[in-house]
Short mmCIF file of C-alpha atoms in Angstrom, two decimals:
data_model
loop_
_atom_site.label_atom_id
_atom_site.label_comp_id
_atom_site.label_asym_id
_atom_site.label_seq_id
_atom_site.Cartn_x
_atom_site.Cartn_y
_atom_site.Cartn_z
CA UNK A 82 0.00 0.00 0.00
CA UNK A 83 1.04 3.58 -0.58
CA UNK A 84 -0.36 7.05 -0.19
CA UNK A 85 -0.68 9.15 -3.34
CA UNK A 86 -1.79 12.74 -3.83
CA UNK A 87 -2.54 13.39 -7.50
CA UNK A 88 -2.66 16.99 -8.71
CA UNK A 89 -3.88 18.58 -11.92
CA UNK A 90 -3.13 22.18 -12.86
CA UNK A 91 -6.46 23.42 -14.17
CA UNK A 92 -4.92 26.15 -16.33
CA UNK A 93 -1.75 24.27 -17.27
CA UNK A 94 0.57 26.66 -15.44
CA UNK A 95 2.21 26.81 -12.02
CA UNK A 96 2.69 30.30 -10.59
CA UNK A 97 5.32 29.90 -7.89
CA UNK A 98 8.96 30.82 -7.46
CA UNK A 99 11.73 28.87 -5.78
CA UNK A 100 13.42 29.97 -2.57
CA UNK A 101 15.43 32.71 -4.29
CA UNK A 102 12.34 34.25 -5.87
CA UNK A 103 14.17 34.52 -9.19
CA UNK A 104 13.45 31.14 -10.79
CA UNK A 105 10.28 29.15 -11.31
CA UNK A 106 9.72 26.29 -8.90
CA UNK A 107 9.33 23.01 -10.74
CA UNK A 108 8.53 20.38 -9.77
CA UNK A 109 6.29 21.68 -6.94
CA UNK A 110 7.80 21.19 -3.50
CA UNK A 111 6.03 18.81 -1.11
CA UNK A 112 5.96 21.41 1.68
CA UNK A 113 3.99 23.80 -0.50
CA UNK A 114 1.20 21.26 -0.97
CA UNK A 115 1.31 20.38 2.75
CA UNK A 116 0.91 24.08 3.67
CA UNK A 117 -2.02 24.39 1.25
CA UNK A 118 -3.76 21.53 3.05
CA UNK A 119 -3.00 23.08 6.45
CA UNK A 120 -4.65 26.32 5.31
CA UNK A 121 -8.01 24.58 4.77
CA UNK A 122 -7.91 22.22 7.76
CA UNK A 123 -10.96 22.77 10.00
CA UNK A 124 -11.30 19.87 12.42
CA UNK A 125 -9.09 18.08 14.91
CA UNK A 126 -9.36 14.90 12.82
CA UNK A 127 -7.91 16.75 9.82
CA UNK A 128 -5.03 18.13 11.88
CA UNK A 129 -4.35 14.64 13.25
CA UNK A 130 -4.19 13.33 9.69
CA UNK A 131 -1.68 16.06 8.80
CA UNK A 132 0.43 15.15 11.83
CA UNK A 133 0.42 11.55 10.61
CA UNK A 134 1.49 12.72 7.17
CA UNK A 135 4.43 14.81 8.43
CA UNK A 136 5.74 11.78 10.34
CA UNK A 137 6.11 9.73 7.13
CA UNK A 138 9.28 9.44 5.08
CA UNK A 139 9.89 12.13 2.47
CA UNK A 140 7.64 11.54 -0.56
CA UNK A 141 8.61 10.84 -4.14
CA UNK A 142 7.82 13.74 -6.48
CA UNK A 143 6.49 12.61 -9.87
CA UNK A 144 6.13 15.22 -12.62
CA UNK A 145 7.06 16.05 -16.19
CA UNK A 146 10.67 17.20 -16.43
CA UNK A 147 10.11 19.63 -19.29
CA UNK A 148 8.87 23.16 -18.64
CA UNK A 149 9.28 26.70 -19.89
CA UNK A 150 9.36 29.85 -17.80
CA UNK A 151 7.17 32.92 -17.96
CA UNK A 152 8.56 36.08 -16.33
CA UNK A 153 6.50 39.23 -15.81
CA UNK A 154 7.69 42.44 -14.20
CA UNK A 155 5.34 45.15 -13.01
CA UNK A 156 4.53 47.49 -10.19
CA UNK A 157 2.36 46.55 -7.25
CA UNK A 158 0.87 48.81 -4.60
CA UNK A 159 2.37 48.35 -1.14
CA UNK A 160 0.84 49.13 2.23
CA UNK A 161 3.26 51.98 2.75
CA UNK A 162 1.85 55.49 2.62
CA UNK A 163 3.56 58.70 1.71
CA UNK A 164 2.16 62.23 1.37
CA UNK A 165 3.98 62.55 -1.95
CA UNK A 166 3.37 59.05 -3.26
CA UNK A 167 0.47 57.29 -4.83
CA UNK A 168 -1.64 57.63 -7.93
CA UNK A 169 -5.19 58.58 -8.86
CA UNK A 170 -6.28 55.05 -7.95
CA UNK A 171 -4.32 54.66 -4.70
CA UNK A 172 -3.75 58.12 -3.19
CA UNK A 173 -0.83 58.19 -0.80
CA UNK A 174 0.18 54.59 -1.52
CA UNK A 175 3.60 53.74 -2.86
CA UNK A 176 4.34 51.16 -5.53
CA UNK A 177 7.29 48.81 -5.88
CA UNK A 178 8.60 46.72 -8.74
CA UNK A 179 7.98 42.97 -8.53
CA UNK A 180 9.00 40.17 -10.86
CA UNK A 181 6.72 37.13 -11.03
CA UNK A 182 7.99 33.87 -12.49
CA UNK A 183 5.81 30.93 -13.52
CA UNK A 184 6.44 27.42 -14.79
CA UNK A 185 4.63 26.22 -17.91
CA UNK A 186 5.16 22.44 -17.61
CA UNK A 187 4.95 19.97 -20.45
CA UNK A 188 2.45 17.93 -18.41
CA UNK A 189 -0.36 19.56 -16.43
CA UNK A 190 -0.38 16.87 -13.72
CA UNK A 191 1.98 15.67 -11.02
CA UNK A 192 1.86 13.52 -7.89
CA UNK A 193 3.42 13.06 -4.48
CA UNK A 194 3.87 9.42 -3.50
CA UNK A 195 4.66 7.94 -0.08
CA UNK A 196 5.46 4.37 -1.20
CA UNK A 197 6.05 2.94 2.29
CA UNK A 198 3.04 4.57 3.97
CA UNK A 199 0.32 2.36 5.41
CA UNK A 200 -2.57 4.74 6.20
CA UNK A 201 -5.82 3.63 7.74
CA UNK A 202 -8.92 3.97 5.57
CA UNK A 203 -10.21 6.84 7.74
CA UNK A 204 -6.91 8.73 7.35
CA UNK A 205 -7.12 8.45 3.56
CA UNK A 206 -10.72 9.66 3.67
CA UNK A 207 -9.88 12.68 5.85
CA UNK A 208 -6.88 13.66 3.71
CA UNK A 209 -9.08 13.30 0.62
CA UNK A 210 -11.63 15.73 2.08
CA UNK A 211 -8.83 18.18 2.84
CA UNK A 212 -7.36 17.90 -0.65
CA UNK A 213 -10.76 18.47 -2.24
CA UNK A 214 -11.01 21.88 -0.49
CA UNK A 215 -7.59 23.17 -1.63
CA UNK A 216 -8.38 25.87 -4.24
CA UNK A 217 -4.90 26.69 -5.55
CA UNK A 218 -1.20 25.99 -5.13
CA UNK A 219 1.50 28.65 -5.06
CA UNK A 220 -0.16 31.92 -6.01
CA UNK A 221 -3.92 32.25 -6.25
CA UNK A 222 -3.58 32.33 -10.05
CA UNK A 223 -2.86 28.57 -10.04
CA UNK A 224 -6.18 26.74 -9.54
CA UNK A 225 -5.65 23.08 -8.81
CA UNK A 226 -7.58 19.83 -8.30
CA UNK A 227 -6.20 17.28 -5.83
CA UNK A 228 -7.14 13.62 -5.27
CA UNK A 229 -5.92 11.26 -2.54
CA UNK A 230 -5.75 7.49 -3.06
CA UNK A 231 -3.58 4.45 -2.36
CA UNK A 232 -2.79 3.15 -5.85
CA UNK A 233 0.80 4.09 -6.78
CA UNK A 234 0.47 3.96 -10.55
CA UNK A 235 2.93 6.27 -12.27
CA UNK A 236 2.32 8.14 -15.51
CA UNK A 237 4.98 7.06 -18.07
CA UNK A 238 5.43 10.71 -19.05
CA UNK A 239 6.64 11.61 -15.56
CA UNK A 240 10.13 11.75 -14.13
CA UNK A 241 10.55 10.75 -10.49
CA UNK A 242 12.54 12.74 -7.94
CA UNK A 243 13.48 10.77 -4.85
CA UNK A 244 15.07 11.83 -1.53
CA UNK A 245 18.87 11.66 -1.59
CA UNK A 246 21.66 11.74 0.95
CA UNK A 247 22.74 15.28 1.96
CA UNK A 248 25.37 16.62 -0.38
CA UNK A 249 24.62 14.24 -3.27
CA UNK A 250 26.05 15.72 -6.43
CA UNK A 251 23.46 16.73 -9.00
CA UNK A 252 20.72 16.92 -6.38
CA UNK A 253 18.20 19.74 -6.13
CA UNK A 254 16.86 21.19 -2.90
CA UNK A 255 13.13 20.85 -2.16
CA UNK A 256 11.12 21.99 0.83
CA UNK A 257 9.32 19.04 2.43
CA UNK A 258 7.29 18.43 5.61
CA UNK A 259 9.10 17.01 8.62
CA UNK A 260 8.04 15.82 12.12
CA UNK A 261 6.85 18.86 14.03
CA UNK A 262 6.21 20.94 10.90
CA UNK A 263 2.52 21.56 11.69
CA UNK A 264 3.37 22.82 15.21
CA UNK A 265 6.09 25.06 13.78
CA UNK A 266 3.62 26.50 11.25
CA UNK A 267 1.12 27.18 14.04
CA UNK A 268 3.75 28.97 16.10
CA UNK A 269 4.98 31.21 13.28
CA UNK A 270 1.38 32.02 12.31
CA UNK A 271 0.53 33.09 15.88
CA UNK A 272 3.33 35.65 15.93
CA UNK A 273 2.52 36.99 12.49
CA UNK A 274 5.43 35.36 10.68
CA UNK A 275 5.59 33.45 7.40
CA UNK A 276 5.84 29.80 6.56
CA UNK A 277 9.28 30.13 4.96
CA UNK A 278 10.75 30.91 8.39
CA UNK A 279 10.24 27.30 9.52
CA UNK A 280 10.75 25.58 6.16
CA UNK A 281 13.46 22.95 5.78
CA UNK A 282 14.98 21.82 2.50
CA UNK A 283 16.15 18.34 1.57
CA UNK A 284 18.18 16.91 -1.31
CA UNK A 285 16.24 15.21 -4.13
CA UNK A 286 17.59 13.58 -7.27
CA UNK A 287 15.98 12.07 -10.36
CA UNK A 288 15.82 8.29 -10.26
CA UNK A 289 17.31 7.94 -13.74
CA UNK A 290 20.00 10.58 -13.20
CA UNK A 291 23.58 9.33 -13.79
CA UNK A 292 25.14 8.15 -10.56
CA UNK A 293 27.70 10.55 -9.11
CA UNK A 294 29.76 10.24 -5.96
CA UNK A 295 28.05 11.77 -2.96
CA UNK A 296 29.64 14.35 -0.72
CA UNK A 297 29.87 12.72 2.67
CA UNK A 298 30.39 16.04 4.43
CA UNK A 299 28.72 19.40 4.31
CA UNK A 300 30.83 22.28 2.93
CA UNK A 301 32.90 24.15 5.48
CA UNK A 302 31.20 27.13 7.05
CA UNK A 303 32.30 30.20 8.90
CA UNK A 304 30.72 32.25 11.64
CA UNK A 305 27.58 33.21 9.71
CA UNK A 306 24.77 30.93 8.56
CA UNK A 307 21.93 33.16 7.29
CA UNK A 308 21.21 36.61 5.92
CA UNK A 309 18.17 38.82 6.44
CA UNK A 310 18.03 40.97 3.31
CA UNK A 311 16.55 44.47 3.01
CA UNK A 312 15.90 46.21 -0.31
CA UNK A 313 15.66 49.86 -1.28
CA UNK A 314 12.53 51.22 -2.99
CA UNK A 315 12.41 50.90 -6.77
CA UNK A 316 13.65 53.90 -8.75
CA UNK A 317 15.37 55.38 -5.73
CA UNK A 318 18.79 57.01 -5.82
CA UNK A 319 21.14 54.37 -4.48
CA UNK A 320 24.02 55.48 -2.24
CA UNK A 321 27.57 55.17 -3.50
CA UNK A 322 29.42 52.21 -2.06
CA UNK A 323 31.85 54.61 -0.41
CA UNK A 324 29.06 55.35 2.10
CA UNK A 325 29.12 51.72 3.26
CA UNK A 326 30.32 52.35 6.82
CA UNK A 327 27.96 55.27 7.30
CA UNK A 328 25.04 53.07 6.22
CA UNK A 329 25.98 50.02 8.29
CA UNK A 330 26.58 52.08 11.43
CA UNK A 331 23.22 53.76 10.93
CA UNK A 332 21.52 50.38 10.46
CA UNK A 333 23.08 49.12 13.68
CA UNK A 334 21.89 52.25 15.49
CA UNK A 335 18.37 51.76 14.11
CA UNK A 336 18.22 48.13 15.26
CA UNK A 337 19.45 49.01 18.77
CA UNK A 338 17.09 51.99 19.00
CA UNK A 339 14.08 49.85 18.05
CA UNK A 340 14.93 47.05 20.46
CA UNK A 341 16.19 49.40 23.19
CA UNK A 342 17.13 47.60 26.39
CA UNK A 343 15.57 44.36 25.20
CA UNK A 344 18.28 43.80 22.59
CA UNK A 345 20.09 40.50 23.04
CA UNK A 346 23.89 40.57 23.56
CA UNK A 347 24.50 38.98 20.16
CA UNK A 348 22.69 41.93 18.58
CA UNK A 349 24.44 44.67 20.55
CA UNK A 350 27.86 43.12 19.96
CA UNK A 351 28.45 42.37 23.64
CA UNK A 352 28.14 38.61 23.38
CA UNK A 353 30.09 36.28 25.62
CA UNK A 354 33.57 35.15 24.60
CA UNK A 355 33.39 32.60 21.84
CA UNK A 356 29.83 33.55 20.92
CA UNK A 357 29.10 35.17 17.55
CA UNK A 358 27.13 38.33 16.98
CA UNK A 359 25.34 39.74 13.97
CA UNK A 360 27.03 41.65 11.17
CA UNK A 361 25.55 44.73 9.50
CA UNK A 362 26.24 44.47 5.77
CA UNK A 363 25.92 46.65 2.70
CA UNK A 364 25.21 44.67 -0.48
CA UNK A 365 27.34 46.13 -3.26
CA UNK A 366 26.53 46.00 -6.97
CA UNK A 367 29.70 44.21 -8.04
CA UNK A 368 30.94 41.27 -10.07
CA UNK A 369 29.56 41.92 -13.56
CA UNK A 370 30.74 44.12 -16.40
CA UNK A 371 28.10 46.80 -15.84
CA UNK A 372 28.59 46.94 -12.07
CA UNK A 373 28.38 50.46 -10.66
CA UNK A 374 29.47 49.78 -7.11
CA UNK A 375 26.48 51.36 -5.39
CA UNK A 376 24.50 49.93 -2.49
CA UNK A 377 21.64 47.75 -3.73
CA UNK A 378 20.39 46.97 -0.24
CA UNK A 379 21.51 45.91 3.19
CA UNK A 380 21.55 42.72 5.21
CA UNK A 381 22.00 41.30 8.66
CA UNK A 382 24.46 38.42 8.80
CA UNK A 383 23.25 35.96 11.44
CA UNK A 384 25.85 33.92 13.34
CA UNK A 385 25.59 30.16 13.31
CA UNK A 386 25.05 30.04 17.08
CA UNK A 387 22.40 32.79 17.22
CA UNK A 388 20.17 32.44 20.25
CA UNK A 389 16.47 31.77 19.35
CA UNK A 390 15.40 34.77 21.45
CA UNK A 391 17.74 37.05 19.48
CA UNK A 392 16.45 35.60 16.18
CA UNK A 393 12.86 36.30 17.25
CA UNK A 394 13.79 39.92 18.05
CA UNK A 395 15.36 40.40 14.62
CA UNK A 396 12.42 38.81 12.81
CA UNK A 397 10.03 41.12 14.66
CA UNK A 398 12.24 44.09 13.77
CA UNK A 399 12.28 43.08 10.09
CA UNK A 400 8.49 42.89 9.74
CA UNK A 401 8.09 46.68 10.08
CA UNK A 402 9.34 49.37 7.66
CA UNK A 403 12.90 50.44 8.49
CA UNK A 404 14.19 53.98 8.02
CA UNK A 405 17.96 54.31 8.41
CA UNK A 406 19.02 57.92 9.00
CA UNK A 407 22.58 58.70 7.87
CA UNK A 408 22.82 62.32 8.98
CA UNK A 409 23.77 64.75 6.24
CA UNK A 410 23.88 61.84 3.77
CA UNK A 411 20.08 61.50 4.01
CA UNK A 412 18.19 58.34 4.85
CA UNK A 413 17.41 54.89 3.48
CA UNK A 414 13.95 53.31 3.51
CA UNK A 415 14.49 49.57 3.75
CA UNK A 416 12.03 46.74 3.20
CA UNK A 417 12.65 43.20 4.42
CA UNK A 418 12.79 40.76 1.51
CA UNK A 419 12.20 37.17 2.69
CA UNK A 420 12.14 36.01 -0.96
CA UNK A 421 14.27 38.56 -2.83
CA UNK A 422 13.93 38.28 -6.58
CA UNK A 423 16.04 40.98 -8.19
CA UNK A 424 18.62 42.28 -8.57
CA UNK A 425 20.82 39.23 -8.18
CA UNK A 426 22.96 40.73 -5.41
CA UNK A 427 19.94 40.91 -3.11
CA UNK A 428 19.59 37.14 -3.31
CA UNK A 429 21.48 35.47 -0.42
CA UNK A 430 22.83 32.81 -2.81
CA UNK A 431 24.87 35.56 -4.49
CA UNK A 432 26.91 35.82 -1.28
CA UNK A 433 26.71 32.28 0.13
CA UNK A 434 27.85 30.31 -2.90
CA UNK A 435 24.75 28.11 -2.80
CA UNK A 436 24.12 24.96 -0.81
CA UNK A 437 27.38 23.26 -1.83
CA UNK A 438 29.57 26.34 -1.35
CA UNK A 439 32.49 27.53 -3.48
CA UNK A 440 36.26 27.29 -3.31
CA UNK A 441 37.21 30.62 -4.88
CA UNK A 442 36.15 33.99 -3.48
CA UNK A 443 37.07 37.61 -4.15
CA UNK A 444 36.53 40.65 -1.94
CA UNK A 445 33.68 43.01 -2.83
CA UNK A 446 34.61 45.34 0.02
CA UNK A 447 38.23 45.71 1.24
CA UNK A 448 39.54 43.67 4.14
CA UNK A 449 40.81 45.69 7.08
CA UNK A 450 43.64 43.63 8.52
CA UNK A 451 43.38 42.55 12.14
CA UNK A 452 46.92 43.71 12.85
CA UNK A 453 49.29 46.42 11.62
CA UNK A 454 51.74 44.87 9.12
CA UNK A 455 55.33 45.97 8.87
CA UNK A 456 56.22 48.30 6.01
CA UNK A 457 56.52 46.44 2.70
CA UNK A 458 55.46 43.21 4.38
CA UNK A 459 53.83 40.40 2.42
CA UNK A 460 50.10 40.90 3.10
CA UNK A 461 48.98 37.44 2.03
CA UNK A 462 49.63 35.75 5.40
CA UNK A 463 47.81 38.61 7.13
CA UNK A 464 44.72 38.04 4.96
CA UNK A 465 44.88 34.29 5.61
CA UNK A 466 45.17 34.99 9.36
CA UNK A 467 42.11 37.25 9.23
CA UNK A 468 40.04 34.56 7.52
CA UNK A 469 41.15 31.89 9.96
CA UNK A 470 40.50 34.17 12.92
CA UNK A 471 36.98 34.81 11.58
CA UNK A 472 36.24 31.07 11.69
CA UNK A 473 36.98 29.94 8.11
CA UNK A 474 39.50 27.34 6.92
CA UNK A 475 42.88 28.83 6.12
CA UNK A 476 42.96 29.48 2.33
CA UNK A 477 45.54 27.61 0.29
CA UNK A 478 46.01 30.48 -2.19
CA UNK A 479 45.81 34.22 -1.53
CA UNK A 480 46.32 37.07 -3.99
CA UNK A 481 46.24 40.67 -2.78
CA UNK A 482 45.76 44.03 -4.45
CA UNK A 483 45.48 47.65 -3.36
CA UNK A 484 42.59 48.17 -5.79
CA UNK A 485 39.38 46.15 -6.28
CA UNK A 486 39.77 42.82 -8.05
CA UNK A 487 36.03 42.68 -8.80
CA UNK A 488 34.17 45.04 -11.17
CA UNK A 489 32.25 47.51 -9.03
CA UNK A 490 34.09 46.51 -5.85
CA UNK A 491 34.51 49.19 -3.17
CA UNK A 492 37.97 50.74 -3.31
CA UNK A 493 37.88 52.52 0.06
CA UNK A 494 35.18 53.87 2.38
CA UNK A 495 34.80 57.64 2.19
CA UNK A 496 36.70 59.82 4.63
CA UNK A 497 34.65 60.73 7.66
CA UNK A 498 32.59 57.50 7.58
CA UNK A 499 34.82 55.40 9.81
CA UNK A 500 33.56 54.66 13.34
CA UNK A 501 35.03 57.02 15.94
CA UNK A 502 37.46 55.64 18.52
CA UNK A 503 38.16 52.55 16.43
CA UNK A 504 41.70 51.74 15.23
CA UNK A 505 42.17 52.03 11.50
CA UNK A 506 44.46 49.50 9.89
CA UNK A 507 45.57 48.73 6.38
CA UNK A 508 42.90 47.95 3.78
CA UNK A 509 43.54 45.37 1.08
CA UNK A 510 41.56 43.50 -1.55
CA UNK A 511 42.06 39.77 -1.98
CA UNK A 512 41.27 36.78 -4.15
CA UNK A 513 41.37 33.51 -2.22
CA UNK A 514 41.01 29.80 -2.86
CA UNK A 515 40.15 27.27 -0.18
CA UNK A 516 41.20 23.64 -0.32
CA UNK A 517 37.54 22.65 0.12
CA UNK A 518 34.21 24.29 -0.77
CA UNK A 519 33.12 26.88 1.78
CA UNK A 520 29.57 28.11 2.22
CA UNK A 521 29.31 31.83 2.86
CA UNK A 522 28.76 34.54 3.55
CA UNK A 523 32.51 34.98 3.90
CA UNK A 524 33.31 38.08 5.98
CA UNK A 525 36.75 38.62 7.48
CA UNK A 526 39.03 41.19 9.05
CA UNK A 527 38.57 44.05 11.46
CA UNK A 528 35.22 45.85 11.09
CA UNK A 529 33.71 42.78 9.43
CA UNK A 530 30.67 43.35 11.62
CA UNK A 531 30.18 46.67 9.78
CA UNK A 532 30.51 45.24 6.28
CA UNK A 533 34.22 45.45 5.47
CA UNK A 534 35.85 42.27 4.19
CA UNK A 535 32.73 40.87 2.47
CA UNK A 536 33.67 38.33 -0.21
CA UNK A 537 31.75 37.23 -3.29
CA UNK A 538 31.93 33.66 -4.68
CA UNK A 539 34.02 33.88 -7.79
CA UNK A 540 32.31 31.15 -9.82
CA UNK A 541 28.75 32.43 -9.42
CA UNK A 542 27.06 33.55 -12.62
CA UNK A 543 25.28 36.86 -12.90
CA UNK A 544 21.81 36.33 -14.38
CA UNK A 545 20.63 39.08 -16.68
#
């Protein structure tokens, strides 16, 4: 016996983006269908059936492999108000640019299959009633019809994606339900959060994909594990990258002002010895031939050992509009982007190197050395020391330069933007190669918590 949820896209399209927001999600992720069923659950029996479902092994995903992508860009009205903004239809409301991507699959049906499941007849019946009430999947523009049964008969036109060991080469990441997922969704809903905050991704690979050796270990990581990204309004004048330190100091001041005395030590920077604290980052437009080097947005780099209470404070902070005042340089209106879509350098993957990491990295902002080097000293060991001190493996190759080695990279912060009463040491740009893949963000050197020493993965590809 097995449990099968068949799905048919009633309009032949699937309007949903993957975790980056820039690419169409196909095949549909199991967690997305699970969340759709949670949204229409009404009775305790239905919630019990969902708890049973989350306890099962990860399902097979059966769908057509071929699909094309539709991409539409337009302006949508936000909930922000401004005395100068708006239009004749929405007085006072502001608008922001959004890109929507959709998959147009070769087959308008797909299925999730739990081949080892042994549900009771009543459980199948309850899940079937739930599935019948689900109106759409992804965005509301994707009407769908679902059917639950126990006959695992595959369509010959489908490909099958199956769970794989972590780090399997050629695998794709899919969000899937896990034990405790329903409780986590309830908790994040109660505090006004979003489902993506408790989502977990797992490796999947096609059954007929050529066998490749699996990575038995995760890529090396440094002190930071996640990024909370904030964007600037569309068609706004973006600050020059030379204002980086002014912007990051102002962002730090805004966070501490909002949280006041409640701010956790890892947020204020007064964490205990050996404990990480958050970094305030400026995301530079760099790394492609048309790079201009201005600030595209900002981010909070979250340490790997961030306390759950501190994370909850930051997530609460991010849900409200953020105005960062930079004195005579004006202000920045920032919007939290849980699923940033464009430009590419607002997507966390542009700075992390993806799930499997990268070996080669190059500095987008200069590294301030942790120590004063001797005159005419070789700076390469100093850069390697800074990376190792920041929690990364020691690089096997280091190249240094006094000027940016990345198009659009920040040469130097502007005079007058450095923090007062902080020692200023030599700034240097670097290209590094690790002996093993490293997952970013990679941030090293003195003042790394204010955005200096931010590296970009060298092998990433800029999408136009």
